[in-house]
C-alpha cells in the first residue's frame, strides 16, 4: 500500500486545484518525498490536508477552530472558496484482504457545513473511511501524520494518552474500532433487550389473562358443541318418543271410540229388536181363553162329577139296596184324579205367569197332566159292568148323560190342552229367541262398555302424552325456539334414544357450566392473537438479542485477547526498537518503555473496580511510561531532559514505532526542526533505513533530510495569498 496522489482544491491556502504525485522507487523501497518552502507558504497545510481527508475531526489538530476554517478564506486579491475538497489516492499492492487495488478517498466540505465522504467516487460514511484506512494500516490521527509539536507531545502526554498513541502505532486500531463497534452494538443490543424484556413483562400478564380467557373460550365452544349434541339427541329422542306415542295413543283412542260406537249401535239395534219382540209377545188372549175354557171345563166337570157322585150315590144306595155295585173306578177316585190334575194345572198356570217362567217345570207339569188325563180317560172309557140289579133308568140315563157330558168335557179339555201345549211350544221358541237376543244385547253392552273403558283409558293416556308434549314444548321454546318447526325431521334423524331422560342431568350440568363461564368478548380472540404474535415476536427478538449479545461478548473477548496479545508483542518490540534508536541518536545511553497498571475505576456507588482483562484476569494496562537516560547521565525522568534531548528521545520513539509497525506512509511535518546538523544526518539515515517499508512525506527545512528525498515539492505563497507547488526531481537538485 502506498500513496500515489494528493489533490487539493479550496483547502486552506490551496485555493486552486493542486495535485501532488508520490512516486515510490520500488516495492522494496517506498522512498521519501520532501516538501520544502519558506515559512508560511503552506507546507503544513499539505499535512493538514492528508490528515483531514483521512477523517480527522479535531479542529485543534487541523489548526483551526471550526470546520469551515479548512476552506480557503480568500485574500485581498482572491475570492474565498465555496468548498474544500481533498482526494487521496492509495495503491494497494500488498493487502489482498482489501479488495480494492486503488483507493481514492475524498472529503468535501461546503461553507454551509455540508460534508461528504467518498471512496472511489462513491458516497461513504466517516466510519467506513476510518475503518478502511485502519485496515490499510493508516492511523487516522497520531501516527500517520506527525505534525509540528506532536513530536514533543508524545513525551508530555499522560501515560494513558501515550498508550493510545502506542496502540494505534501497534496496529491495534482496527481491532479497537471493531471492539468499539461491537461494544456499541452490545450496548444497543442490551438496551433493546431490556426494552424487549420490559415489553414482555408488560405483555406477559395481559397475555396470561387473555390465554385464560381463550381457554375458557375453547372450553365454552367445546361445551356449546356438547350442549348442541345433547340437545339434539335429547329433543330429537324425546320428540320421537312423544310424537310416536301421541300418534299411537290417538289411533288407540279413535279405534276404541269407533269400536265403542259400533258396539253401542249394535246394542241399540238389539235393544230395538228386543223391544219389538217384547211388544210382539203380549200375554195371549187366546191362551187366556183356552185357560178359561179349561177352567170352565174343569168347573163343568166338577159340577158333572158332583152330579155324577150324587147319581152314583143314589146308585150305590140303590145297589146297596139292590146289592148291585159298579166298582170299576170309584167316582171318588175320578174326582181325586181330576182334582189332582186341577192342582197341577194351577201350578202350571203359576209357572207360566211368573216373570221368569220355568219352562222345564212347565213342561214336566204339562207331561204329568197329559199322563193323568190319558190314564183317567182310558180308565173312564172302560165299560162299566152291568149292574147286578136294575138301576133306576132315570138315574142311569142321568148317569149316562153325565158320563156323556163328562166324556165330551174330557175330550174338549184334551183338545184345549193339546192346543195349550201347541201354544206353549210356540211361546217357548219365541221366548228362547228373546232370551238369546237379550243375552246378545247384554254381551254387546259389556263389549261396548269395555270399548268405552279402553277409549277412556287411551284418552287418559293421550292426555298424559299431551301434557308431556306441552311441557316439552315449553322447555324447547326456552332453549331452542327455532327447532319447533323442524321437530319431526329432527326426531326422524335422531330416531329412538334409549334412556333419553338420562341425558338431562348432563345437559343441565353443561348448561350451568356455560352459564358460569358466561359470555366472552368476541374481540378476545383477536386481541389474544395480536398479543401472542407480539409476545412471540418479542420472545424471538429477546432470544435473538441474547444470542447476539453472547456472540458480541465472545467477539469482544476474542478482540480483547487479540488486542492484548498484539499489544504485548508490539510493546516489547517497540521497547527494544526504542532502546536501539535512542542509543543510535544519542550515541549511547539507555531508554525503555514501562507498562502501568490501569487505575481502578469507580462504579455508580463509588466502589473501586479492578480493571482486569476479561479472559485472563490479568491486570489491564492503563498507560505507558517512558524512561530515558542519555549517555553519561543518571537521570531517568524525561521531564528533566533538555529541549534537544527531548526532541531526540521523541524521534527515537517515533522511529521505534515506525520500525515496529510500518505504516504504508508517514507524513512528518518538521519533526527534525530541533535537531542539530549531526543529529539531522542521523535522522535522515534512519528515515532512509525505514523507507524500505514506509513511504515518507517529509516537510522539512533540513538539508540532510532533503537529500534523502527522491522528489521535492517546493511550496511558495503567491501574492494572491494562495500556495503554489513546484516539483523538483532530486537529480535536478543535485545537478
Ligand atoms: P512554516 O515553515 O513556518 O511552518 P508553512 O509553510 O508550514 O510555514 P503553513 O502553516 O502551512 O506554512 O501555512 C500557514 C498559512 O496558511 C498561514 O499564513 C495561514 O494564514 C494560511 N491559512 C491557513 N488557513 C487558511 C485559510 N483557510 N485560508 C487562507 N489562508 C489560510
XYZ file of C-alpha atoms and ligand atoms in Angstrom:
766
model
C 0.000 0.000 0.000
C 1.467 3.373 -0.912
C 0.431 6.921 -1.513
C 0.185 7.859 -5.151
C -1.535 11.197 -5.339
C -2.948 14.021 -3.302
C -5.348 16.528 -4.825
C -6.389 19.711 -3.071
C -8.904 22.341 -4.030
C -10.104 25.177 -1.879
C -8.269 23.672 1.083
C -6.637 26.383 3.179
C -4.054 28.172 1.006
C -4.521 25.683 -1.857
C -7.360 27.595 -3.497
C -6.715 26.231 -6.947
C -6.799 22.629 -7.790
C -3.354 21.316 -6.927
C -2.037 17.773 -7.216
C 0.954 16.118 -5.620
C 2.219 12.891 -7.141
C 4.209 10.489 -4.992
C 6.480 8.036 -6.741
C 7.788 5.147 -4.683
C 11.098 3.943 -6.072
C 10.133 0.299 -5.803
C 8.136 -2.106 -3.674
C 11.297 -2.722 -1.654
C 11.923 0.980 -1.295
C 8.890 3.155 -0.760
C 11.015 6.314 -0.841
C 10.723 9.765 0.612
C 9.045 12.887 -0.754
C 10.266 16.178 0.585
C 8.137 19.266 0.865
C 10.143 22.406 1.167
C 9.456 26.099 1.072
C 9.565 29.288 3.055
C 7.729 29.812 6.313
C 4.026 30.331 5.885
C 3.993 29.083 2.308
C 1.514 26.339 3.073
C 3.687 23.192 3.581
C 1.941 22.175 6.763
C -1.377 22.756 5.038
C -0.482 19.725 2.885
C -0.005 17.618 6.022
C -3.298 19.044 7.324
C -4.978 18.075 4.033
C -3.783 14.483 4.377
C -4.948 14.356 7.994
C -8.289 15.938 7.045
C -9.030 13.625 4.135
C -8.289 10.674 6.410
C -11.243 11.754 8.545
C -9.684 13.899 11.249
C -12.415 15.506 13.333
C -10.286 17.514 15.753
C -10.068 21.131 14.611
C -7.275 21.602 17.077
C -5.095 19.092 15.235
C -6.162 20.730 11.987
C -5.076 24.051 13.394
C -8.437 25.673 13.192
C -11.440 26.469 15.345
C -14.373 25.459 13.264
C -14.967 23.194 10.305
C -15.023 25.853 7.627
C -11.545 27.062 8.677
C -10.176 24.480 6.272
C -11.855 26.231 3.306
C -9.755 28.877 1.572
C -10.828 32.090 3.220
C -9.776 34.407 0.370
C -7.299 37.204 0.185
C -7.157 40.766 -0.929
C -6.712 39.536 -4.445
C -8.636 36.302 -4.490
C -12.163 35.452 -3.509
C -12.773 32.763 -0.941
C -13.668 29.246 -1.979
C -17.159 27.810 -1.555
C -15.856 24.426 -0.540
C -12.734 22.498 0.249
C -12.003 19.165 -1.350
C -9.116 16.793 -0.855
C -8.618 13.420 -2.581
C -6.016 10.898 -1.556
C -5.123 8.061 -3.914
C -3.639 4.897 -2.442
C -2.384 1.931 -4.394
C -2.985 -1.439 -2.789
C -0.186 -3.782 -3.839
C 0.285 -5.793 -0.658
C -3.037 -6.112 1.182
C -5.148 -8.745 -0.550
C -7.684 -8.655 2.293
C -8.710 -5.248 0.921
C -10.387 -5.996 -2.357
C -9.706 -2.607 -3.952
C -6.448 -2.231 -5.890
C -6.703 1.557 -5.859
C -8.418 3.518 -3.151
C -9.416 7.095 -3.759
C -10.663 8.728 -0.584
C -12.354 12.093 -0.996
C -13.579 14.547 1.605
C -15.537 17.628 0.729
C -16.872 20.395 2.921
C -19.147 23.236 1.849
C -19.453 26.543 3.554
C -22.997 25.682 4.593
C -21.488 22.883 6.679
C -22.498 20.062 4.365
C -19.849 17.385 4.460
C -19.273 14.500 2.053
C -17.012 11.486 2.030
C -16.371 9.230 -0.919
C -14.466 6.077 -1.546
C -13.639 5.676 -5.220
C -16.201 8.411 -6.008
C -18.941 6.531 -4.136
C -20.530 8.236 -1.169
C -19.311 6.754 2.082
C -19.645 7.319 5.787
C -16.933 8.693 8.014
C -16.760 5.450 9.991
C -16.319 3.392 6.822
C -13.375 5.578 5.752
C -11.762 5.324 9.168
C -12.160 1.542 9.210
C -10.886 1.154 5.646
C -7.787 3.232 6.386
C -7.234 1.404 9.626
C -7.372 -1.888 7.679
C -4.804 -0.375 5.313
C -2.606 0.253 8.340
C -3.047 4.013 8.393
C -3.663 5.682 11.706
C -6.056 8.478 11.403
C -4.535 10.838 13.862
C -1.459 10.388 15.886
C 0.749 8.240 13.851
C 0.420 8.539 10.053
C 0.673 12.286 10.153
C 3.065 13.583 12.758
C 2.799 17.298 12.874
C 4.855 20.089 14.323
C 4.794 19.981 18.097
C 3.435 16.459 18.114
C 6.946 15.102 18.478
C 7.168 16.554 21.886
C 3.533 15.868 22.570
C 4.154 12.155 22.951
C 6.594 12.943 25.695
C 4.396 15.386 27.527
C 1.303 13.263 27.071
C -0.100 11.362 30.023
C 0.698 7.630 30.228
C -2.850 6.805 29.130
C -2.736 9.186 26.132
C 0.609 7.726 25.282
C -0.875 4.273 25.411
C -3.480 5.344 22.905
C -0.734 6.554 20.625
C 1.163 3.281 21.049
C -1.961 1.205 20.460
C -2.511 2.923 17.179
C 1.119 2.526 16.297
C 0.904 -1.174 17.180
C -1.860 -1.622 14.605
C -4.475 -2.203 17.289
C -6.687 0.491 15.885
C -8.756 -1.762 13.567
C -9.294 -4.186 16.434
C -10.125 -1.391 18.811
C -12.512 0.070 16.282
C -14.124 -3.299 15.825
C -14.250 -3.666 19.570
C -15.735 -0.211 19.862
C -18.342 -1.055 17.247
C -19.011 -4.383 18.965
C -19.338 -2.578 22.301
C -21.760 -0.079 20.743
C -23.732 -2.925 19.249
C -23.585 -4.721 22.600
C -24.849 -1.639 24.365
C -27.616 -1.154 21.791
C -28.490 -4.851 21.968
C -28.618 -4.692 25.762
C -30.842 -1.645 25.606
C -33.056 -3.356 23.032
C -33.046 -6.480 25.196
C -34.072 -4.584 28.283
C -36.775 -2.792 26.282
C -37.973 -6.108 24.831
C -37.901 -7.687 28.300
C -39.779 -4.714 29.749
C -42.384 -5.085 26.996
C -42.528 -8.827 27.624
C -43.078 -8.168 31.324
C -45.818 -5.753 30.339
C -47.453 -8.049 27.780
C -46.918 -11.268 29.787
C -49.649 -10.769 32.413
C -52.105 -9.481 29.794
C -51.313 -12.474 27.598
C -51.828 -14.810 30.574
C -55.225 -13.219 31.198
C -56.084 -13.477 27.527
C -54.845 -17.067 27.464
C -57.112 -17.896 30.395
C -59.975 -16.250 28.545
C -59.053 -18.179 25.406
C -59.019 -21.386 27.434
C -62.491 -20.522 28.669
C -63.473 -19.664 25.119
C -62.266 -23.072 23.924
C -63.927 -24.740 26.908
C -67.072 -22.802 26.099
C -67.065 -23.800 22.467
C -66.471 -27.436 23.405
C -69.315 -27.221 25.946
C -71.517 -25.480 23.386
C -70.780 -28.283 20.960
C -71.621 -30.863 23.608
C -74.770 -28.935 24.549
C -75.796 -28.847 20.881
C -75.273 -32.599 20.533
C -77.043 -33.325 23.802
C -79.955 -31.048 22.937
C -80.230 -32.572 19.501
C -80.239 -36.041 20.983
C -82.488 -35.122 23.874
C -85.042 -33.076 21.938
C -84.940 -35.371 18.904
C -85.176 -38.530 21.019
C -87.849 -37.094 23.316
C -89.935 -35.879 20.402
C -89.530 -39.235 18.704
C -90.937 -40.794 21.848
C -93.699 -38.207 22.450
C -94.656 -37.903 18.825
C -94.724 -41.703 18.330
C -96.747 -42.294 21.458
C -99.156 -39.450 20.735
C -99.816 -40.856 17.275
C -100.251 -44.373 18.617
C -102.453 -43.405 21.552
C -104.523 -41.142 19.326
C -105.088 -44.076 16.989
C -105.945 -46.244 20.009
C -108.485 -43.680 21.184
C -110.011 -43.383 17.727
C -110.161 -47.121 17.306
C -111.654 -47.639 20.749
C -114.189 -44.889 20.135
C -115.107 -46.385 16.775
C -115.413 -49.810 18.329
C -117.471 -48.419 21.185
C -119.714 -46.580 18.783
C -120.136 -49.687 16.629
C -120.885 -51.842 19.637
C -123.291 -49.255 21.046
C -125.229 -49.044 17.815
C -125.287 -52.826 17.627
C -126.591 -52.910 21.212
C -129.164 -50.288 20.307
C -130.254 -52.397 17.375
C -130.612 -55.378 19.710
C -132.499 -53.240 22.203
C -134.884 -52.182 19.476
C -135.230 -55.775 18.353
C -135.901 -56.854 21.917
C -138.415 -54.069 22.449
C -140.151 -55.111 19.259
C -140.112 -58.709 20.411
C -141.492 -57.807 23.769
C -144.158 -55.753 22.113
C -144.962 -58.622 19.735
C -145.462 -61.137 22.577
C -148.204 -59.681 24.850
C -149.906 -62.090 27.312
C -152.005 -64.129 24.870
C -155.768 -63.668 24.871
C -156.026 -66.933 23.115
C -154.126 -68.560 25.950
C -156.412 -66.911 28.479
C -159.430 -68.049 26.578
C -158.135 -71.560 26.430
C -157.262 -71.365 30.080
C -160.677 -70.059 30.829
C -162.267 -72.772 28.696
C -160.211 -75.330 30.505
C -161.296 -73.816 33.818
C -164.857 -73.811 32.651
C -164.480 -77.403 31.610
C -162.990 -78.162 34.987
C -165.893 -76.391 36.644
C -168.309 -78.165 34.457
C -166.599 -81.448 35.101
C -166.589 -80.714 38.820
C -170.258 -79.976 38.620
C -170.777 -83.111 36.488
C -168.729 -85.140 38.911
C -170.818 -83.808 41.729
C -173.876 -84.636 39.761
C -172.331 -87.950 38.897
C -171.328 -88.535 42.514
C -174.823 -87.762 43.583
C -176.204 -90.063 40.983
C -173.727 -92.768 41.840
C -174.513 -92.255 45.434
C -178.117 -92.825 44.535
C -176.959 -95.860 42.511
C -174.873 -97.074 45.401
C -177.662 -96.523 47.655
C -179.810 -98.343 45.219
C -177.060 -101.012 44.807
C -176.754 -101.229 48.458
C -180.246 -101.554 48.382
C -180.145 -103.846 45.397
C -176.681 -105.331 46.005
C -175.647 -104.158 42.840
C -172.385 -102.331 42.570
C -170.097 -100.908 39.950
C -166.618 -100.836 41.167
C -164.576 -100.398 38.021
C -163.414 -96.942 39.001
C -164.946 -95.393 42.009
C -166.103 -91.823 41.437
C -164.072 -90.610 44.349
C -161.004 -91.815 42.589
C -162.018 -89.985 39.420
C -162.728 -86.815 41.382
C -159.488 -87.239 43.207
C -157.656 -87.650 39.905
C -159.405 -84.620 38.348
C -158.641 -82.521 41.424
C -155.085 -83.668 41.282
C -154.952 -82.567 37.604
C -156.592 -79.305 38.587
C -153.806 -78.716 41.119
C -151.198 -79.473 38.513
C -152.904 -77.120 36.063
C -152.983 -74.387 38.671
C -149.276 -74.904 39.308
C -148.596 -74.816 35.551
C -150.515 -71.607 35.302
C -148.476 -70.083 38.097
C -145.269 -71.215 36.466
C -146.271 -69.626 33.152
C -147.451 -66.448 34.817
C -144.255 -65.869 36.719
C -141.756 -63.205 35.470
C -139.244 -65.876 34.665
C -141.237 -68.925 33.685
C -139.603 -72.228 34.495
C -140.287 -73.926 31.216
C -138.745 -77.188 32.324
C -141.115 -77.310 35.232
C -143.981 -76.231 32.959
C -143.007 -78.939 30.512
C -142.886 -81.534 33.263
C -146.257 -80.361 34.598
C -147.776 -80.466 31.104
C -146.351 -84.011 30.682
C -147.752 -85.070 34.052
C -151.124 -83.536 33.236
C -151.203 -85.290 29.867
C -150.333 -88.637 31.513
C -153.025 -88.233 34.171
C -155.530 -87.128 31.586
C -154.769 -90.114 29.335
C -154.859 -92.553 32.297
C -158.120 -91.131 33.534
C -159.648 -91.155 30.039
C -158.613 -94.757 29.462
C -159.992 -95.785 32.860
C -163.117 -93.849 32.328
C -163.604 -95.439 28.864
C -163.660 -98.979 30.450
C -167.200 -100.387 30.087
C -168.927 -100.414 33.332
C -170.207 -103.795 34.392
C -173.878 -104.263 34.130
C -175.456 -103.554 37.433
C -176.378 -106.580 39.314
C -179.675 -105.211 39.732
C -181.518 -102.953 37.650
C -180.703 -99.355 38.153
C -183.204 -96.656 38.104
C -183.356 -95.810 34.388
C -183.685 -92.201 35.090
C -180.534 -92.258 37.203
C -178.891 -94.438 34.678
C -179.972 -92.130 31.990
C -178.714 -89.187 34.030
C -175.571 -91.033 34.751
C -175.086 -91.719 31.089
C -175.852 -88.176 30.315
C -173.345 -87.066 32.943
C -170.865 -89.580 31.642
C -171.544 -88.471 28.140
C -171.126 -84.812 29.078
C -168.109 -85.757 31.082
C -166.662 -87.544 28.114
C -167.321 -84.554 25.956
C -165.746 -82.322 28.564
C -162.719 -84.568 28.762
C -162.476 -84.530 25.004
C -162.773 -80.775 24.966
C -160.269 -80.482 27.840
C -157.851 -82.727 25.949
C -158.343 -80.666 22.831
C -157.823 -77.454 24.777
C -154.893 -78.997 26.495
C -153.400 -80.009 23.155
C -153.994 -76.505 21.937
C -152.383 -75.172 25.099
C -149.444 -77.478 24.600
C -149.009 -76.249 20.987
C -149.189 -72.667 22.169
C -146.712 -73.349 24.910
C -144.353 -74.867 22.400
C -144.687 -71.857 20.125
C -144.286 -69.479 23.014
C -141.255 -71.332 24.226
C -139.471 -70.741 20.824
C -140.332 -67.087 20.943
C -139.043 -66.771 24.483
C -135.854 -68.601 23.650
C -135.175 -66.117 20.828
C -135.975 -63.278 23.170
C -133.594 -64.561 25.750
C -130.932 -65.144 23.137
C -131.408 -61.592 21.941
C -131.221 -60.376 25.481
C -128.047 -62.326 26.005
C -126.585 -60.840 22.864
C -127.655 -57.409 23.989
C -126.011 -57.899 27.349
C -122.894 -59.112 25.653
C -122.876 -56.140 23.290
C -123.391 -53.794 26.179
C -120.494 -55.405 28.014
C -118.337 -55.171 24.923
C -119.388 -51.568 24.372
C -118.533 -50.805 27.998
C -115.169 -52.476 27.559
C -114.569 -50.469 24.395
C -115.595 -47.329 26.214
C -113.279 -48.148 29.116
C -110.494 -48.792 26.629
C -111.274 -45.484 24.888
C -111.279 -43.688 28.230
C -108.019 -45.279 29.244
C -106.500 -44.318 25.920
C -107.871 -40.794 26.285
C -106.225 -40.560 29.710
C -103.019 -41.863 28.190
C -103.401 -39.362 25.366
C -103.904 -36.536 27.868
C -100.811 -37.698 29.695
C -98.747 -37.574 26.469
C -100.281 -34.225 25.538
C -99.259 -32.824 28.918
C -95.805 -34.193 28.366
C -95.759 -32.692 24.887
C -96.802 -29.289 26.220
C -94.175 -29.345 28.950
C -91.623 -30.485 26.377
C -92.535 -27.632 24.019
C -92.336 -25.078 26.828
C -88.869 -26.352 27.663
C -87.852 -26.451 23.999
C -89.043 -22.878 23.373
C -86.997 -21.774 26.329
C -83.773 -23.225 24.923
C -84.200 -23.828 21.190
C -87.286 -21.955 19.946
C -86.269 -22.296 16.291
C -86.290 -26.068 16.445
C -90.050 -26.319 16.948
C -90.789 -26.011 13.228
C -88.489 -28.869 12.286
C -89.039 -31.154 15.244
C -90.416 -34.037 13.167
C -87.407 -34.011 10.853
C -85.099 -33.882 13.875
C -86.935 -36.792 15.501
C -86.610 -38.828 12.287
C -82.924 -38.055 12.054
C -82.181 -38.840 15.697
C -84.538 -41.842 15.963
C -85.218 -43.682 19.175
C -82.891 -42.860 22.051
C -82.842 -45.382 24.845
C -82.948 -43.708 28.241
C -83.427 -40.268 26.735
C -84.308 -38.813 30.148
C -80.887 -39.922 31.354
C -79.373 -37.196 29.160
C -80.988 -34.452 31.219
C -78.564 -34.329 34.196
C -75.554 -33.930 31.885
C -77.411 -31.353 29.764
C -78.297 -29.386 32.897
C -74.678 -29.548 34.053
C -73.359 -28.374 30.664
C -75.885 -25.534 30.641
C -74.944 -24.422 34.140
C -71.228 -24.624 33.243
C -71.892 -22.442 30.209
C -73.809 -20.022 32.378
C -70.938 -19.995 34.850
C -68.400 -19.333 32.093
C -70.640 -16.583 30.819
C -70.247 -14.694 27.603
C -66.789 -13.826 26.290
C -65.904 -10.699 24.390
C -65.592 -11.694 20.716
C -62.650 -9.300 20.461
C -60.718 -11.515 22.902
C -59.582 -13.893 20.173
C -58.305 -11.034 18.037
C -56.641 -9.368 20.969
C -55.136 -12.674 22.067
C -53.811 -13.273 18.542
C -52.217 -9.848 18.475
C -50.780 -10.141 21.971
C -49.483 -13.641 21.205
C -47.886 -12.521 17.945
C -46.314 -9.586 19.741
C -45.216 -11.786 22.636
C -43.766 -14.415 20.287
C -42.075 -11.726 18.246
C -40.602 -10.183 21.386
C -39.611 -13.603 22.724
C -37.864 -14.413 19.455
C -36.318 -10.971 19.474
C -35.215 -11.458 23.079
C -33.704 -14.831 22.235
C -32.041 -13.345 19.142
C -30.756 -10.435 21.177
C -29.444 -12.754 23.873
C -27.743 -14.788 21.149
C -26.380 -11.609 19.588
C -25.196 -10.361 22.988
C -23.494 -13.677 23.692
C -21.944 -13.562 20.207
C -20.810 -9.975 20.687
C -19.391 -10.775 24.088
C -17.448 -13.631 22.525
C -16.256 -11.326 19.738
C -15.271 -8.718 22.310
C -13.453 -11.319 24.377
C -11.625 -12.530 21.284
C -10.799 -8.961 20.270
C -9.610 -8.245 23.789
C -7.369 -11.260 23.584
C -6.071 -10.242 20.138
C -5.543 -6.676 21.286
C -3.829 -7.847 24.435
C -1.510 -10.273 22.618
C -0.698 -7.846 19.843
C -0.270 -5.009 22.281
C 2.072 -7.104 24.364
C 4.125 -8.213 21.349
C 4.194 -4.705 19.886
C 5.088 -3.182 23.220
C 8.122 -5.394 23.671
C 9.230 -4.863 20.063
C 8.760 -1.102 20.440
C 10.614 -1.139 23.727
C 13.509 -2.894 22.016
C 13.494 -0.563 18.993
C 13.157 2.493 21.241
C 16.306 1.495 23.116
C 18.069 0.853 19.820
C 17.150 4.195 18.159
C 17.807 6.068 21.392
C 21.309 4.633 21.506
C 21.771 5.424 17.813
C 20.619 9.014 18.079
C 22.342 9.704 21.415
C 25.405 7.629 20.634
C 24.768 5.611 23.790
C 22.611 5.811 26.880
C 19.546 3.787 27.706
C 15.824 4.130 27.187
C 12.878 1.906 27.824
C 9.117 1.754 27.973
C 7.175 0.709 31.074
C 3.624 -0.546 31.259
C 1.494 0.936 34.034
C -1.425 -0.836 35.575
C -4.809 0.727 34.980
C -6.216 2.806 37.770
C -9.191 1.118 39.439
C -12.477 2.577 38.275
C -15.350 3.616 40.457
C -18.747 2.108 39.989
C -22.044 4.003 40.389
C -21.925 3.550 44.161
C -18.344 4.755 44.403
C -16.768 1.304 44.875
C -13.429 0.679 43.216
C -13.428 -1.862 40.382
C -10.200 -3.546 39.381
C -9.786 -3.282 35.601
C -8.566 -6.664 34.599
C -8.557 -8.483 31.344
C -11.846 -10.245 30.801
C -10.474 -13.541 29.610
C -7.234 -13.897 31.506
C -7.968 -11.892 34.606
C -4.648 -10.117 34.106
C -4.424 -6.566 35.245
C -5.221 -4.184 32.391
C -2.502 -1.839 31.143
C -3.629 1.694 31.831
C -0.731 3.653 30.406
C 2.857 3.700 29.178
C 5.727 5.436 30.893
C 8.996 6.383 29.225
C 12.361 6.169 30.880
C 15.315 7.743 29.082
C 18.923 8.080 30.263
C 21.204 9.881 27.796
C 24.809 8.681 27.809
C 26.797 9.690 30.821
C 23.748 10.740 32.785
C 21.840 9.026 35.553
C 18.504 10.710 35.227
C 15.609 8.663 34.145
C 12.714 11.122 34.241
C 12.065 12.534 30.766
C 10.822 15.794 32.248
C 14.417 16.561 33.137
C 15.727 16.248 29.547
C 16.926 19.292 27.589
C 14.947 20.541 24.554
C 17.269 18.792 22.113
C 17.341 15.634 24.212
C 13.560 15.651 24.298
C 13.418 16.026 20.504
C 15.878 13.150 20.040
C 14.003 10.977 22.511
C 10.731 11.710 20.702
C 12.260 10.932 17.345
C 13.712 7.700 18.742
C 10.246 6.851 19.947
C 8.605 7.709 16.611
C 11.253 5.727 14.777
C 10.718 2.737 17.081
C 7.035 2.879 16.270
C 7.673 3.131 12.546
C 10.123 0.251 12.697
C 7.869 -1.977 14.738
C 4.654 -1.463 12.851
C 5.477 0.025 9.486
C 2.702 2.269 8.221
C 2.215 2.452 4.417
C 3.128 6.074 4.641
C 4.026 8.597 7.288
C 3.827 12.348 6.976
C 6.434 14.037 9.117
C 5.917 17.760 9.487
C 9.153 19.411 10.569
C 9.862 16.609 13.057
C 13.566 17.293 12.637
C 13.305 21.052 13.278
C 15.085 20.925 16.633
C 17.952 18.682 15.515
C 21.483 19.880 15.009
C 23.249 19.008 11.819
C 24.841 15.805 13.145
C 21.616 14.514 14.507
C 19.751 15.630 11.371
C 22.112 13.445 9.455
C 21.473 10.515 11.803
C 17.720 11.101 11.467
C 17.935 11.215 7.705
C 19.823 7.917 7.757
C 17.187 6.373 9.949
C 14.447 7.565 7.567
C 16.384 6.152 4.712
C 16.523 2.791 6.507
C 12.843 2.849 7.327
C 11.777 3.903 3.855
C 12.145 0.340 2.635
C 8.852 -0.365 4.309
C 7.288 3.062 4.784
C 6.694 5.820 2.314
C 7.677 9.170 3.851
C 6.327 12.593 3.075
C 8.545 14.925 4.970
C 8.034 18.649 5.433
C 11.461 19.930 6.283
C 13.911 22.735 6.217
C 16.678 20.256 6.841
C 19.114 19.749 4.050
C 20.193 16.256 5.169
C 16.621 15.135 5.140
C 16.031 16.761 1.743
C 18.935 14.759 0.426
C 17.090 11.508 1.202
C 14.089 12.584 -0.937
C 13.514 11.205 -4.388
C 11.089 14.050 -5.164
C 10.959 17.520 -3.679
C 7.938 19.743 -3.818
C 8.615 23.379 -3.404
C 5.748 25.382 -1.982
C 5.526 29.110 -2.445
C 2.923 31.642 -1.480
C 1.817 33.815 -4.349
C 0.793 37.423 -3.964
C -2.893 36.496 -4.029
C -2.361 34.512 -0.803
C -2.532 31.055 -2.380
C 0.046 28.289 -2.352
C 1.746 27.182 -5.478
C 3.559 23.944 -5.995
C 6.760 23.320 -7.788
C 8.007 19.809 -8.264
C 11.742 19.265 -8.281
C 13.348 15.949 -9.054
C 16.297 15.179 -6.769
C 18.540 14.511 -9.672
C 17.875 18.058 -10.917
C 18.530 19.469 -7.431
C 21.787 17.605 -7.240
C 22.718 18.903 -10.654
P 6.350 27.190 8.473
O 7.502 26.767 7.654
O 6.544 28.443 9.126
O 5.821 26.155 9.343
P 4.392 26.586 6.485
O 4.864 26.614 5.124
O 4.213 25.226 7.118
O 5.181 27.517 7.424
P 1.555 26.744 6.822
O 1.489 26.579 8.300
O 1.310 25.547 6.009
O 3.016 27.320 6.449
O 0.695 27.856 6.308
C 0.144 28.743 7.158
C -0.511 29.800 6.339
O -1.706 29.358 5.814
C -0.833 30.962 7.202
O -0.258 32.155 6.576
C -2.321 31.000 7.273
O -2.782 32.324 7.287
C -2.692 30.361 5.993
N -4.002 29.840 6.091
C -4.382 28.931 6.998
N -5.689 28.651 6.802
C -6.120 29.412 5.758
C -7.368 29.573 5.084
N -8.472 28.902 5.443
N -7.439 30.451 4.087
C -6.350 31.155 3.666
N -5.209 31.025 4.270
C -5.076 30.176 5.307
